[in-house]
Amino acid sequence: MNQTTINEGKTMAVISYITVIGLLIAYIANNSKQNQYTKFHIGQSIRVWILSIVISISLGLLSSLLGIHFLEALRWLPFIFAIMGAVNAYNGKVTKLPFIGTIGE
């Protein structure tokens, strides 16, 4: 990926990690431009938000049905991945996130 593509898509790539609304804004804005850098980070962001939903539902069920509360720290995992992705996007890196970066390819 060339530096011009990265520079043009950097803002929307970072925005995609800031809540689901940011993801939707980046997706809609990139729909007409088709910037590959932004597209990569939108894909990574989608994985982060899907992970967030899966963890929330799973931990909600585990804690309410079984009383298992020690796993609650896992709720921070998507937030940490979102920060990592936003930092990578800001720094112009095309780096897959650990564990979830290759899911769905």
PDB file of C-alpha atoms in Angstrom:
ATOM      1  CA  MET A   1       0.000   0.000   0.000  1.00  0.00           C
ATOM      2  CA  ASN A   2       1.458   3.378  -0.933  1.00  0.00           C
ATOM      3  CA  GLN A   3       1.809   6.331   1.423  1.00  0.00           C
ATOM      4  CA  THR A   4      -0.781   8.430  -0.438  1.00  0.00           C
ATOM      5  CA  THR A   5      -3.464   5.768   0.079  1.00  0.00           C
ATOM      6  CA  ILE A   6      -2.576   5.540   3.766  1.00  0.00           C
ATOM      7  CA  ASN A   7      -2.626   9.316   4.275  1.00  0.00           C
ATOM      8  CA  GLU A   8      -5.974   9.687   2.488  1.00  0.00           C
ATOM      9  CA  GLY A   9      -7.617   6.932   4.537  1.00  0.00           C
ATOM     10  CA  LYS A  10      -6.030   7.495   7.928  1.00  0.00           C
ATOM     11  CA  THR A  11      -8.797   9.631   9.464  1.00  0.00           C
ATOM     12  CA  MET A  12     -11.630   7.270   8.567  1.00  0.00           C
ATOM     13  CA  ALA A  13      -9.505   4.284   9.615  1.00  0.00           C
ATOM     14  CA  VAL A  14      -9.098   5.746  13.118  1.00  0.00           C
ATOM     15  CA  ILE A  15     -12.777   6.756  13.315  1.00  0.00           C
ATOM     16  CA  SER A  16     -13.829   3.179  12.527  1.00  0.00           C
ATOM     17  CA  TYR A  17     -12.544   2.039  15.940  1.00  0.00           C
ATOM     18  CA  ILE A  18     -14.456   4.706  17.904  1.00  0.00           C
ATOM     19  CA  THR A  19     -17.758   3.014  18.766  1.00  0.00           C
ATOM     20  CA  VAL A  20     -20.086   1.278  16.349  1.00  0.00           C
ATOM     21  CA  ILE A  21     -21.324   4.666  15.144  1.00  0.00           C
ATOM     22  CA  GLY A  22     -17.776   5.570  14.130  1.00  0.00           C
ATOM     23  CA  LEU A  23     -17.597   2.274  12.265  1.00  0.00           C
ATOM     24  CA  LEU A  24     -20.796   3.105  10.382  1.00  0.00           C
ATOM     25  CA  ILE A  25     -19.556   6.614   9.556  1.00  0.00           C
ATOM     26  CA  ALA A  26     -16.258   5.245   8.231  1.00  0.00           C
ATOM     27  CA  TYR A  27     -18.051   2.548   6.225  1.00  0.00           C
ATOM     28  CA  ILE A  28     -20.452   5.017   4.605  1.00  0.00           C
ATOM     29  CA  ALA A  29     -17.696   7.580   3.925  1.00  0.00           C
ATOM     30  CA  ASN A  30     -15.432   4.926   2.411  1.00  0.00           C
ATOM     31  CA  ASN A  31     -18.224   3.477   0.275  1.00  0.00           C
ATOM     32  CA  SER A  32     -17.639   6.067  -2.445  1.00  0.00           C
ATOM     33  CA  LYS A  33     -13.848   6.424  -2.085  1.00  0.00           C
ATOM     34  CA  GLN A  34     -12.972   2.722  -1.785  1.00  0.00           C
ATOM     35  CA  ASN A  35      -9.707   3.452   0.038  1.00  0.00           C
ATOM     36  CA  GLN A  36      -7.957   0.120   0.691  1.00  0.00           C
ATOM     37  CA  TYR A  37      -6.303   1.332   3.899  1.00  0.00           C
ATOM     38  CA  THR A  38      -9.623   2.392   5.380  1.00  0.00           C
ATOM     39  CA  LYS A  39     -11.231  -0.830   4.140  1.00  0.00           C
ATOM     40  CA  PHE A  40      -8.597  -2.906   5.975  1.00  0.00           C
ATOM     41  CA  HIS A  41      -9.190  -1.075   9.259  1.00  0.00           C
ATOM     42  CA  ILE A  42     -12.976  -1.203   8.869  1.00  0.00           C
ATOM     43  CA  GLY A  43     -12.642  -4.996   8.583  1.00  0.00           C
ATOM     44  CA  GLN A  44     -10.517  -5.139  11.720  1.00  0.00           C
ATOM     45  CA  SER A  45     -12.974  -2.879  13.539  1.00  0.00           C
ATOM     46  CA  ILE A  46     -15.912  -5.094  12.583  1.00  0.00           C
ATOM     47  CA  ARG A  47     -14.072  -8.017  14.179  1.00  0.00           C
ATOM     48  CA  VAL A  48     -13.530  -5.980  17.370  1.00  0.00           C
ATOM     49  CA  TRP A  49     -17.222  -5.077  17.690  1.00  0.00           C
ATOM     50  CA  ILE A  50     -18.377  -8.635  16.947  1.00  0.00           C
ATOM     51  CA  LEU A  51     -15.978  -9.850  19.647  1.00  0.00           C
ATOM     52  CA  SER A  52     -17.453  -7.271  22.009  1.00  0.00           C
ATOM     53  CA  ILE A  53     -20.980  -8.563  21.408  1.00  0.00           C
ATOM     54  CA  VAL A  54     -19.934 -12.214  21.787  1.00  0.00           C
ATOM     55  CA  ILE A  55     -18.057 -11.522  25.026  1.00  0.00           C
ATOM     56  CA  SER A  56     -20.924  -9.480  26.482  1.00  0.00           C
ATOM     57  CA  ILE A  57     -23.517 -12.145  25.747  1.00  0.00           C
ATOM     58  CA  SER A  58     -21.290 -15.016  26.903  1.00  0.00           C
ATOM     59  CA  LEU A  59     -20.236 -13.363  30.133  1.00  0.00           C
ATOM     60  CA  GLY A  60     -23.771 -12.201  30.806  1.00  0.00           C
ATOM     61  CA  LEU A  61     -25.015 -15.769  30.561  1.00  0.00           C
ATOM     62  CA  LEU A  62     -22.135 -17.223  32.571  1.00  0.00           C
ATOM     63  CA  SER A  63     -22.432 -14.717  35.377  1.00  0.00           C
ATOM     64  CA  SER A  64     -26.218 -14.873  35.637  1.00  0.00           C
ATOM     65  CA  LEU A  65     -26.656 -18.628  35.245  1.00  0.00           C
ATOM     66  CA  LEU A  66     -23.544 -19.932  36.961  1.00  0.00           C
ATOM     67  CA  GLY A  67     -22.490 -17.019  39.124  1.00  0.00           C
ATOM     68  CA  ILE A  68     -19.054 -16.890  37.500  1.00  0.00           C
ATOM     69  CA  HIS A  69     -17.851 -13.326  37.920  1.00  0.00           C
ATOM     70  CA  PHE A  70     -14.069 -13.711  37.779  1.00  0.00           C
ATOM     71  CA  LEU A  71     -14.143 -13.593  33.963  1.00  0.00           C
ATOM     72  CA  GLU A  72     -15.591 -10.075  33.952  1.00  0.00           C
ATOM     73  CA  ALA A  73     -12.140  -8.653  33.172  1.00  0.00           C
ATOM     74  CA  LEU A  74     -12.529 -10.107  29.660  1.00  0.00           C
ATOM     75  CA  ARG A  75     -15.015  -7.326  28.914  1.00  0.00           C
ATOM     76  CA  TRP A  76     -12.007  -5.006  28.527  1.00  0.00           C
ATOM     77  CA  LEU A  77     -10.509  -7.105  25.718  1.00  0.00           C
ATOM     78  CA  PRO A  78     -12.453  -5.488  22.825  1.00  0.00           C
ATOM     79  CA  PHE A  79     -11.651  -2.032  24.215  1.00  0.00           C
ATOM     80  CA  ILE A  80      -7.942  -2.899  24.275  1.00  0.00           C
ATOM     81  CA  PHE A  81      -8.137  -4.257  20.709  1.00  0.00           C
ATOM     82  CA  ALA A  82      -9.935  -1.085  19.572  1.00  0.00           C
ATOM     83  CA  ILE A  83      -7.171   1.063  21.061  1.00  0.00           C
ATOM     84  CA  MET A  84      -4.515  -1.100  19.400  1.00  0.00           C
ATOM     85  CA  GLY A  85      -6.305  -0.824  16.060  1.00  0.00           C
ATOM     86  CA  ALA A  86      -6.754   2.940  16.329  1.00  0.00           C
ATOM     87  CA  VAL A  87      -3.075   3.406  17.193  1.00  0.00           C
ATOM     88  CA  ASN A  88      -2.066   1.211  14.238  1.00  0.00           C
ATOM     89  CA  ALA A  89      -4.380   3.189  11.949  1.00  0.00           C
ATOM     90  CA  TYR A  90      -3.025   6.512  13.194  1.00  0.00           C
ATOM     91  CA  ASN A  91       0.563   5.350  12.701  1.00  0.00           C
ATOM     92  CA  GLY A  92      -0.140   4.177   9.145  1.00  0.00           C
ATOM     93  CA  LYS A  93       0.335   0.476   9.879  1.00  0.00           C
ATOM     94  CA  VAL A  94      -1.468  -2.396   8.187  1.00  0.00           C
ATOM     95  CA  THR A  95      -1.155  -4.825  11.091  1.00  0.00           C
ATOM     96  CA  LYS A  96      -3.759  -7.455  11.929  1.00  0.00           C
ATOM     97  CA  LEU A  97      -4.980  -7.494  15.500  1.00  0.00           C
ATOM     98  CA  PRO A  98      -3.899 -10.452  17.648  1.00  0.00           C
ATOM     99  CA  PHE A  99      -6.262 -13.451  17.814  1.00  0.00           C
ATOM    100  CA  ILE A 100      -9.107 -11.849  15.830  1.00  0.00           C
ATOM    101  CA  GLY A 101      -7.263 -10.247  12.922  1.00  0.00           C
ATOM    102  CA  THR A 102      -7.502 -13.252  10.621  1.00  0.00           C
ATOM    103  CA  ILE A 103     -11.009 -14.436  11.485  1.00  0.00           C
ATOM    104  CA  GLY A 104     -13.343 -14.393   8.511  1.00  0.00           C
ATOM    105  CA  GLU A 105     -10.776 -14.034   5.755  1.00  0.00           C
TER     106      GLU A 105
END
